[in-house]
């Protein structure tokens, strides 16, 4: 009981002050910044303006959306006012009764702005209209109509693409808060639980992991965020997952695993970050989707397994209880992978016989003492 209280106290109080820096947050966002980027490199973002607009946050996107329309309306309103001013259609020029203006009923900057708005959004009230008096007005009308269609297509397409991005589908894929280490199939494994909250599947799902840690090469070079591949599998493999119910993926801790030399006592002192990726294709939109999360040593529980969460009702239906999604149960587990394999080797040696070269069998001749 005292150990559990001590562990709870360390996790909830001391853990906040000694929280490790992580590259990937639990919800998949990357915690990284780029410094000293040259000004010429920043201009590349404007070359790929479509991706730049899609990556903007909603508040900046809506600001650009409103600014683009208001700015174009006001800009062309100034041009329409200039046309009326040059052609002397404004009331201050006191045009004659038989004077034919370029645009009917433009009396100032406000009416020019309203005509610009009506032209670009094709409202067509019918009060203000272009006449055939001057070709400049006809050319300006054509130019604004074409530019208005381009602005509408770009901004509406950007908002639609933002709404339908696969990142929103990734929000309905959840990982367990903690990873656990326990025996599975006679092997020591690191297990993580993942679930799909929608009934629609992810087609061609593939899951894998990266272990990020700081390493020092034999040449003395320090590599920060060195990446080591971590293979995760389910019983049917790690590709083309049938992701209709929650899955428990596991990584076998064998001689090739970076967790092989870790133990239950030394795990909290390790400095690593385990990033887990799930790639798949959204069934409804055929867009590629990636979900990711990360685990630091404090979030890896040694000697635990996940509680079962799938059951079958009397009516023959399968029921998934998400109350047990992140619940863990303490089980008997070797305190290190090396101990488990040494134990297996010892048991295997007990079943085998060994020849002793120093042992010499001497034959003894038996005598018959019952001779008469």
PDB file of N, CA and C in Angstrom, residues 166-244:
ATOM      1  N   UNK A 166      -7.603  14.970 -43.588  1.00  0.00           N
ATOM      2  CA  UNK A 166      -7.573  13.718 -42.824  1.00  0.00           C
ATOM      3  C   UNK A 166      -7.179  13.904 -41.357  1.00  0.00           C
ATOM      4  N   UNK A 167      -6.619  15.062 -41.006  1.00  0.00           N
ATOM      5  CA  UNK A 167      -6.253  15.300 -39.608  1.00  0.00           C
ATOM      6  C   UNK A 167      -7.479  15.226 -38.709  1.00  0.00           C
ATOM      7  N   UNK A 168      -8.650  15.591 -39.227  1.00  0.00           N
ATOM      8  CA  UNK A 168      -9.866  15.498 -38.425  1.00  0.00           C
ATOM      9  C   UNK A 168     -10.261  14.036 -38.204  1.00  0.00           C
ATOM     10  N   UNK A 169     -10.005  13.201 -39.206  1.00  0.00           N
ATOM     11  CA  UNK A 169     -10.281  11.767 -39.027  1.00  0.00           C
ATOM     12  C   UNK A 169      -9.362  11.171 -37.983  1.00  0.00           C
ATOM     13  N   UNK A 170      -8.157  11.702 -37.884  1.00  0.00           N
ATOM     14  CA  UNK A 170      -7.202  11.179 -36.905  1.00  0.00           C
ATOM     15  C   UNK A 170      -7.649  11.420 -35.472  1.00  0.00           C
ATOM     16  N   UNK A 171      -8.536  12.397 -35.269  1.00  0.00           N
ATOM     17  CA  UNK A 171      -9.004  12.666 -33.912  1.00  0.00           C
ATOM     18  C   UNK A 171      -9.838  11.518 -33.358  1.00  0.00           C
ATOM     19  N   UNK A 172     -10.388  10.671 -34.229  1.00  0.00           N
ATOM     20  CA  UNK A 172     -11.215   9.557 -33.779  1.00  0.00           C
ATOM     21  C   UNK A 172     -10.420   8.264 -33.631  1.00  0.00           C
ATOM     22  N   UNK A 173      -9.079   8.349 -33.733  1.00  0.00           N
ATOM     23  CA  UNK A 173      -8.197   7.221 -33.439  1.00  0.00           C
ATOM     24  C   UNK A 173      -7.472   7.558 -32.141  1.00  0.00           C
ATOM     25  N   UNK A 174      -7.623   6.740 -31.132  1.00  0.00           N
ATOM     26  CA  UNK A 174      -7.043   7.043 -29.823  1.00  0.00           C
ATOM     27  C   UNK A 174      -6.075   5.933 -29.413  1.00  0.00           C
ATOM     28  N   UNK A 175      -5.041   6.346 -28.699  1.00  0.00           N
ATOM     29  CA  UNK A 175      -4.073   5.434 -28.115  1.00  0.00           C
ATOM     30  C   UNK A 175      -4.248   5.434 -26.599  1.00  0.00           C
ATOM     31  N   UNK A 176      -3.821   4.361 -25.982  1.00  0.00           N
ATOM     32  CA  UNK A 176      -3.854   4.295 -24.529  1.00  0.00           C
ATOM     33  C   UNK A 176      -2.882   5.315 -23.950  1.00  0.00           C
ATOM     34  N   UNK A 177      -3.217   5.828 -22.771  1.00  0.00           N
ATOM     35  CA  UNK A 177      -2.368   6.838 -22.135  1.00  0.00           C
ATOM     36  C   UNK A 177      -1.019   6.261 -21.752  1.00  0.00           C
ATOM     37  N   UNK A 178      -0.991   5.000 -21.359  1.00  0.00           N
ATOM     38  CA  UNK A 178       0.241   4.350 -20.921  1.00  0.00           C
ATOM     39  C   UNK A 178       0.535   3.139 -21.800  1.00  0.00           C
ATOM     40  N   UNK A 179       1.799   2.818 -21.905  1.00  0.00           N
ATOM     41  CA  UNK A 179       2.234   1.552 -22.477  1.00  0.00           C
ATOM     42  C   UNK A 179       2.617   0.624 -21.324  1.00  0.00           C
ATOM     43  N   UNK A 180       2.497  -0.675 -21.524  1.00  0.00           N
ATOM     44  CA  UNK A 180       2.780  -1.643 -20.464  1.00  0.00           C
ATOM     45  C   UNK A 180       3.795  -2.653 -20.973  1.00  0.00           C
ATOM     46  N   UNK A 181       4.508  -3.242 -20.042  1.00  0.00           N
ATOM     47  CA  UNK A 181       5.466  -4.300 -20.348  1.00  0.00           C
ATOM     48  C   UNK A 181       5.100  -5.526 -19.512  1.00  0.00           C
ATOM     49  N   UNK A 182       4.851  -6.632 -20.181  1.00  0.00           N
ATOM     50  CA  UNK A 182       4.499  -7.872 -19.509  1.00  0.00           C
ATOM     51  C   UNK A 182       4.765  -9.027 -20.470  1.00  0.00           C
ATOM     52  N   UNK A 183       4.523 -10.232 -19.984  1.00  0.00           N
ATOM     53  CA  UNK A 183       4.731 -11.424 -20.811  1.00  0.00           C
ATOM     54  C   UNK A 183       3.509 -11.647 -21.706  1.00  0.00           C
ATOM     55  N   UNK A 184       3.799 -12.014 -22.948  1.00  0.00           N
ATOM     56  CA  UNK A 184       2.738 -12.342 -23.908  1.00  0.00           C
ATOM     57  C   UNK A 184       3.257 -13.467 -24.790  1.00  0.00           C
ATOM     58  N   UNK A 185       2.586 -14.589 -24.731  1.00  0.00           N
ATOM     59  CA  UNK A 185       3.029 -15.742 -25.499  1.00  0.00           C
ATOM     60  C   UNK A 185       4.389 -16.261 -25.078  1.00  0.00           C
ATOM     61  N   UNK A 186       4.705 -16.124 -23.797  1.00  0.00           N
ATOM     62  CA  UNK A 186       5.994 -16.591 -23.297  1.00  0.00           C
ATOM     63  C   UNK A 186       7.144 -15.644 -23.564  1.00  0.00           C
ATOM     64  N   UNK A 187       6.868 -14.468 -24.153  1.00  0.00           N
ATOM     65  CA  UNK A 187       7.903 -13.484 -24.447  1.00  0.00           C
ATOM     66  C   UNK A 187       7.596 -12.191 -23.716  1.00  0.00           C
ATOM     67  N   UNK A 188       8.642 -11.470 -23.386  1.00  0.00           N
ATOM     68  CA  UNK A 188       8.464 -10.166 -22.758  1.00  0.00           C
ATOM     69  C   UNK A 188       8.182  -9.143 -23.845  1.00  0.00           C
ATOM     70  N   UNK A 189       7.068  -8.417 -23.715  1.00  0.00           N
ATOM     71  CA  UNK A 189       6.611  -7.519 -24.774  1.00  0.00           C
ATOM     72  C   UNK A 189       6.227  -6.172 -24.191  1.00  0.00           C
ATOM     73  N   UNK A 190       6.350  -5.147 -25.025  1.00  0.00           N
ATOM     74  CA  UNK A 190       5.830  -3.820 -24.731  1.00  0.00           C
ATOM     75  C   UNK A 190       4.519  -3.678 -25.487  1.00  0.00           C
ATOM     76  N   UNK A 191       3.445  -3.387 -24.783  1.00  0.00           N
ATOM     77  CA  UNK A 191       2.108  -3.400 -25.369  1.00  0.00           C
ATOM     78  C   UNK A 191       1.484  -2.017 -25.311  1.00  0.00           C
ATOM     79  N   UNK A 192       0.754  -1.677 -26.372  1.00  0.00           N
ATOM     80  CA  UNK A 192       0.022  -0.422 -26.478  1.00  0.00           C
ATOM     81  C   UNK A 192      -1.352  -0.733 -27.052  1.00  0.00           C
ATOM     82  N   UNK A 193      -2.351  -0.062 -26.555  1.00  0.00           N
ATOM     83  CA  UNK A 193      -3.716  -0.283 -27.039  1.00  0.00           C
ATOM     84  C   UNK A 193      -4.145   0.897 -27.906  1.00  0.00           C
ATOM     85  N   UNK A 194      -4.788   0.606 -29.039  1.00  0.00           N
ATOM     86  CA  UNK A 194      -5.265   1.616 -29.972  1.00  0.00           C
ATOM     87  C   UNK A 194      -6.684   1.258 -30.375  1.00  0.00           C
ATOM     88  N   UNK A 195      -7.527   2.287 -30.566  1.00  0.00           N
ATOM     89  CA  UNK A 195      -8.937   2.041 -30.875  1.00  0.00           C
ATOM     90  C   UNK A 195      -9.416   3.021 -31.928  1.00  0.00           C
ATOM     91  N   UNK A 196     -10.364   2.567 -32.727  1.00  0.00           N
ATOM     92  CA  UNK A 196     -11.030   3.368 -33.751  1.00  0.00           C
ATOM     93  C   UNK A 196     -12.441   3.679 -33.253  1.00  0.00           C
ATOM     94  N   UNK A 197     -12.741   4.965 -33.043  1.00  0.00           N
ATOM     95  CA  UNK A 197     -14.031   5.350 -32.494  1.00  0.00           C
ATOM     96  C   UNK A 197     -15.138   5.362 -33.537  1.00  0.00           C
ATOM     97  N   UNK A 198     -14.794   5.272 -34.800  1.00  0.00           N
ATOM     98  CA  UNK A 198     -15.802   5.215 -35.861  1.00  0.00           C
ATOM     99  C   UNK A 198     -15.968   3.781 -36.351  1.00  0.00           C
ATOM    100  N   UNK A 199     -17.136   3.497 -36.903  1.00  0.00           N
ATOM    101  CA  UNK A 199     -17.366   2.175 -37.469  1.00  0.00           C
ATOM    102  C   UNK A 199     -16.771   2.038 -38.866  1.00  0.00           C
ATOM    103  N   UNK A 200     -16.476   3.171 -39.525  1.00  0.00           N
ATOM    104  CA  UNK A 200     -15.802   3.100 -40.821  1.00  0.00           C
ATOM    105  C   UNK A 200     -14.341   2.733 -40.602  1.00  0.00           C
ATOM    106  N   UNK A 201     -13.803   1.914 -41.495  1.00  0.00           N
ATOM    107  CA  UNK A 201     -12.463   1.368 -41.319  1.00  0.00           C
ATOM    108  C   UNK A 201     -11.397   2.289 -41.902  1.00  0.00           C
ATOM    109  N   UNK A 202     -10.160   2.060 -41.474  1.00  0.00           N
ATOM    110  CA  UNK A 202      -8.986   2.613 -42.124  1.00  0.00           C
ATOM    111  C   UNK A 202      -8.409   1.520 -43.011  1.00  0.00           C
ATOM    112  N   UNK A 203      -8.370   1.770 -44.301  1.00  0.00           N
ATOM    113  CA  UNK A 203      -7.946   0.750 -45.259  1.00  0.00           C
ATOM    114  C   UNK A 203      -6.421   0.720 -45.335  1.00  0.00           C
ATOM    115  N   UNK A 204      -5.867  -0.491 -45.360  1.00  0.00           N
ATOM    116  CA  UNK A 204      -4.421  -0.641 -45.485  1.00  0.00           C
ATOM    117  C   UNK A 204      -3.651  -0.057 -44.327  1.00  0.00           C
ATOM    118  N   UNK A 205      -4.141  -0.235 -43.116  1.00  0.00           N
ATOM    119  CA  UNK A 205      -3.483   0.350 -41.946  1.00  0.00           C
ATOM    120  C   UNK A 205      -2.124  -0.293 -41.705  1.00  0.00           C
ATOM    121  N   UNK A 206      -1.182   0.532 -41.292  1.00  0.00           N
ATOM    122  CA  UNK A 206       0.185   0.079 -41.018  1.00  0.00           C
ATOM    123  C   UNK A 206       0.665   0.808 -39.773  1.00  0.00           C
ATOM    124  N   UNK A 207       1.228   0.070 -38.830  1.00  0.00           N
ATOM    125  CA  UNK A 207       1.650   0.658 -37.565  1.00  0.00           C
ATOM    126  C   UNK A 207       3.125   0.373 -37.327  1.00  0.00           C
ATOM    127  N   UNK A 208       3.818   1.374 -36.818  1.00  0.00           N
ATOM    128  CA  UNK A 208       5.250   1.246 -36.553  1.00  0.00           C
ATOM    129  C   UNK A 208       5.638   2.287 -35.503  1.00  0.00           C
ATOM    130  N   UNK A 209       6.874   2.234 -35.045  1.00  0.00           N
ATOM    131  CA  UNK A 209       7.326   3.141 -34.006  1.00  0.00           C
ATOM    132  C   UNK A 209       8.756   3.581 -34.216  1.00  0.00           C
ATOM    133  N   UNK A 210       9.111   4.685 -33.552  1.00  0.00           N
ATOM    134  CA  UNK A 210      10.459   5.225 -33.551  1.00  0.00           C
ATOM    135  C   UNK A 210      10.846   5.541 -32.105  1.00  0.00           C
ATOM    136  N   UNK A 211      12.029   5.077 -31.718  1.00  0.00           N
ATOM    137  CA  UNK A 211      12.556   5.385 -30.399  1.00  0.00           C
ATOM    138  C   UNK A 211      13.553   6.524 -30.538  1.00  0.00           C
ATOM    139  N   UNK A 212      13.247   7.651 -29.902  1.00  0.00           N
ATOM    140  CA  UNK A 212      14.095   8.834 -29.984  1.00  0.00           C
ATOM    141  C   UNK A 212      14.915   8.944 -28.707  1.00  0.00           C
ATOM    142  N   UNK A 213      16.209   9.031 -28.843  1.00  0.00           N
ATOM    143  CA  UNK A 213      17.088   9.157 -27.698  1.00  0.00           C
ATOM    144  C   UNK A 213      18.386   9.809 -28.142  1.00  0.00           C
ATOM    145  N   UNK A 214      19.130  10.286 -27.166  1.00  0.00           N
ATOM    146  CA  UNK A 214      20.428  10.893 -27.434  1.00  0.00           C
ATOM    147  C   UNK A 214      21.510   9.820 -27.349  1.00  0.00           C
ATOM    148  N   UNK A 215      22.290   9.691 -28.410  1.00  0.00           N
ATOM    149  CA  UNK A 215      23.340   8.681 -28.454  1.00  0.00           C
ATOM    150  C   UNK A 215      24.683   9.349 -28.758  1.00  0.00           C
ATOM    151  N   UNK A 216      25.741   8.669 -28.337  1.00  0.00           N
ATOM    152  CA  UNK A 216      27.109   9.127 -28.595  1.00  0.00           C
ATOM    153  C   UNK A 216      27.795   8.069 -29.437  1.00  0.00           C
ATOM    154  N   UNK A 217      28.260   8.451 -30.608  1.00  0.00           N
ATOM    155  CA  UNK A 217      28.910   7.519 -31.519  1.00  0.00           C
ATOM    156  C   UNK A 217      30.311   7.175 -31.023  1.00  0.00           C
ATOM    157  N   UNK A 218      30.896   6.089 -31.529  1.00  0.00           N
ATOM    158  CA  UNK A 218      32.282   5.764 -31.146  1.00  0.00           C
ATOM    159  C   UNK A 218      33.273   6.869 -31.479  1.00  0.00           C
ATOM    160  N   UNK A 219      32.928   7.730 -32.436  1.00  0.00           N
ATOM    161  CA  UNK A 219      33.815   8.843 -32.773  1.00  0.00           C
ATOM    162  C   UNK A 219      33.644  10.039 -31.848  1.00  0.00           C
ATOM    163  N   UNK A 220      32.727   9.935 -30.876  1.00  0.00           N
ATOM    164  CA  UNK A 220      32.524  11.025 -29.927  1.00  0.00           C
ATOM    165  C   UNK A 220      31.469  12.023 -30.344  1.00  0.00           C
ATOM    166  N   UNK A 221      30.733  11.757 -31.429  1.00  0.00           N
ATOM    167  CA  UNK A 221      29.692  12.678 -31.881  1.00  0.00           C
ATOM    168  C   UNK A 221      28.404  12.425 -31.113  1.00  0.00           C
ATOM    169  N   UNK A 222      27.806  13.493 -30.616  1.00  0.00           N
ATOM    170  CA  UNK A 222      26.546  13.400 -29.889  1.00  0.00           C
ATOM    171  C   UNK A 222      25.390  13.645 -30.848  1.00  0.00           C
ATOM    172  N   UNK A 223      24.509  12.670 -30.958  1.00  0.00           N
ATOM    173  CA  UNK A 223      23.352  12.764 -31.867  1.00  0.00           C
ATOM    174  C   UNK A 223      22.102  12.904 -31.010  1.00  0.00           C
ATOM    175  N   UNK A 224      21.478  14.067 -31.088  1.00  0.00           N
ATOM    176  CA  UNK A 224      20.225  14.300 -30.376  1.00  0.00           C
ATOM    177  C   UNK A 224      19.071  13.862 -31.270  1.00  0.00           C
ATOM    178  N   UNK A 225      18.087  13.229 -30.669  1.00  0.00           N
ATOM    179  CA  UNK A 225      16.928  12.692 -31.393  1.00  0.00           C
ATOM    180  C   UNK A 225      17.353  11.638 -32.408  1.00  0.00           C
ATOM    181  N   UNK A 226      18.244  10.768 -31.986  1.00  0.00           N
ATOM    182  CA  UNK A 226      18.616   9.636 -32.827  1.00  0.00           C
ATOM    183  C   UNK A 226      17.429   8.675 -32.907  1.00  0.00           C
ATOM    184  N   UNK A 227      17.105   8.211 -34.109  1.00  0.00           N
ATOM    185  CA  UNK A 227      15.902   7.411 -34.332  1.00  0.00           C
ATOM    186  C   UNK A 227      16.265   5.939 -34.501  1.00  0.00           C
ATOM    187  N   UNK A 228      15.547   5.106 -33.750  1.00  0.00           N
ATOM    188  CA  UNK A 228      15.713   3.651 -33.822  1.00  0.00           C
ATOM    189  C   UNK A 228      14.356   3.051 -34.159  1.00  0.00           C
ATOM    190  N   UNK A 229      14.321   2.187 -35.138  1.00  0.00           N
ATOM    191  CA  UNK A 229      13.065   1.559 -35.561  1.00  0.00           C
ATOM    192  C   UNK A 229      12.559   0.596 -34.488  1.00  0.00           C
ATOM    193  N   UNK A 230      11.271   0.679 -34.229  1.00  0.00           N
ATOM    194  CA  UNK A 230      10.592  -0.224 -33.294  1.00  0.00           C
ATOM    195  C   UNK A 230       9.461  -0.910 -34.066  1.00  0.00           C
ATOM    196  N   UNK A 231       9.537  -2.214 -34.160  1.00  0.00           N
ATOM    197  CA  UNK A 231       8.525  -2.973 -34.895  1.00  0.00           C
ATOM    198  C   UNK A 231       7.384  -3.355 -33.955  1.00  0.00           C
ATOM    199  N   UNK A 232       6.185  -2.961 -34.335  1.00  0.00           N
ATOM    200  CA  UNK A 232       4.983  -3.330 -33.599  1.00  0.00           C
ATOM    201  C   UNK A 232       4.166  -4.285 -34.462  1.00  0.00           C
ATOM    202  N   UNK A 233       3.588  -5.268 -33.837  1.00  0.00           N
ATOM    203  CA  UNK A 233       2.773  -6.238 -34.551  1.00  0.00           C
ATOM    204  C   UNK A 233       1.539  -6.552 -33.715  1.00  0.00           C
ATOM    205  N   UNK A 234       0.546  -7.082 -34.389  1.00  0.00           N
ATOM    206  CA  UNK A 234      -0.557  -7.773 -33.720  1.00  0.00           C
ATOM    207  C   UNK A 234      -0.444  -9.225 -34.138  1.00  0.00           C
ATOM    208  N   UNK A 235      -1.362 -10.026 -33.704  1.00  0.00           N
ATOM    209  CA  UNK A 235      -1.259 -11.458 -33.992  1.00  0.00           C
ATOM    210  C   UNK A 235      -1.296 -11.747 -35.493  1.00  0.00           C
ATOM    211  N   UNK A 236      -1.897 -10.832 -36.277  1.00  0.00           N
ATOM    212  CA  UNK A 236      -2.001 -11.054 -37.717  1.00  0.00           C
ATOM    213  C   UNK A 236      -0.961 -10.268 -38.503  1.00  0.00           C
ATOM    214  N   UNK A 237      -0.008  -9.626 -37.831  1.00  0.00           N
ATOM    215  CA  UNK A 237       1.002  -8.836 -38.522  1.00  0.00           C
ATOM    216  C   UNK A 237       0.827  -7.358 -38.227  1.00  0.00           C
ATOM    217  N   UNK A 238       1.603  -6.508 -38.909  1.00  0.00           N
ATOM    218  CA  UNK A 238       1.527  -5.066 -38.677  1.00  0.00           C
ATOM    219  C   UNK A 238       1.005  -4.304 -39.885  1.00  0.00           C
ATOM    220  N   UNK A 239       0.518  -4.981 -40.903  1.00  0.00           N
ATOM    221  CA  UNK A 239      -0.038  -4.329 -42.074  1.00  0.00           C
ATOM    222  C   UNK A 239      -1.434  -4.860 -42.349  1.00  0.00           C
ATOM    223  N   UNK A 240      -2.250  -3.998 -43.026  1.00  0.00           N
ATOM    224  CA  UNK A 240      -3.626  -4.360 -43.380  1.00  0.00           C
ATOM    225  C   UNK A 240      -4.401  -4.832 -42.157  1.00  0.00           C
ATOM    226  N   UNK A 241      -4.410  -3.982 -41.130  1.00  0.00           N
ATOM    227  CA  UNK A 241      -5.094  -4.332 -39.891  1.00  0.00           C
ATOM    228  C   UNK A 241      -6.604  -4.299 -40.091  1.00  0.00           C
ATOM    229  N   UNK A 242      -7.290  -5.253 -39.503  1.00  0.00           N
ATOM    230  CA  UNK A 242      -8.749  -5.247 -39.479  1.00  0.00           C
ATOM    231  C   UNK A 242      -9.162  -4.433 -38.250  1.00  0.00           C
ATOM    232  N   UNK A 243      -9.311  -3.126 -38.477  1.00  0.00           N
ATOM    233  CA  UNK A 243      -9.400  -2.173 -37.370  1.00  0.00           C
ATOM    234  C   UNK A 243     -10.859  -1.873 -37.034  1.00  0.00           C
ATOM    235  N   UNK A 244     -11.631  -2.894 -36.750  1.00  0.00           N
ATOM    236  CA  UNK A 244     -13.030  -2.711 -36.408  1.00  0.00           C
ATOM    237  C   UNK A 244     -13.238  -2.630 -34.907  1.00  0.00           C
TER     238      UNK A 244
END
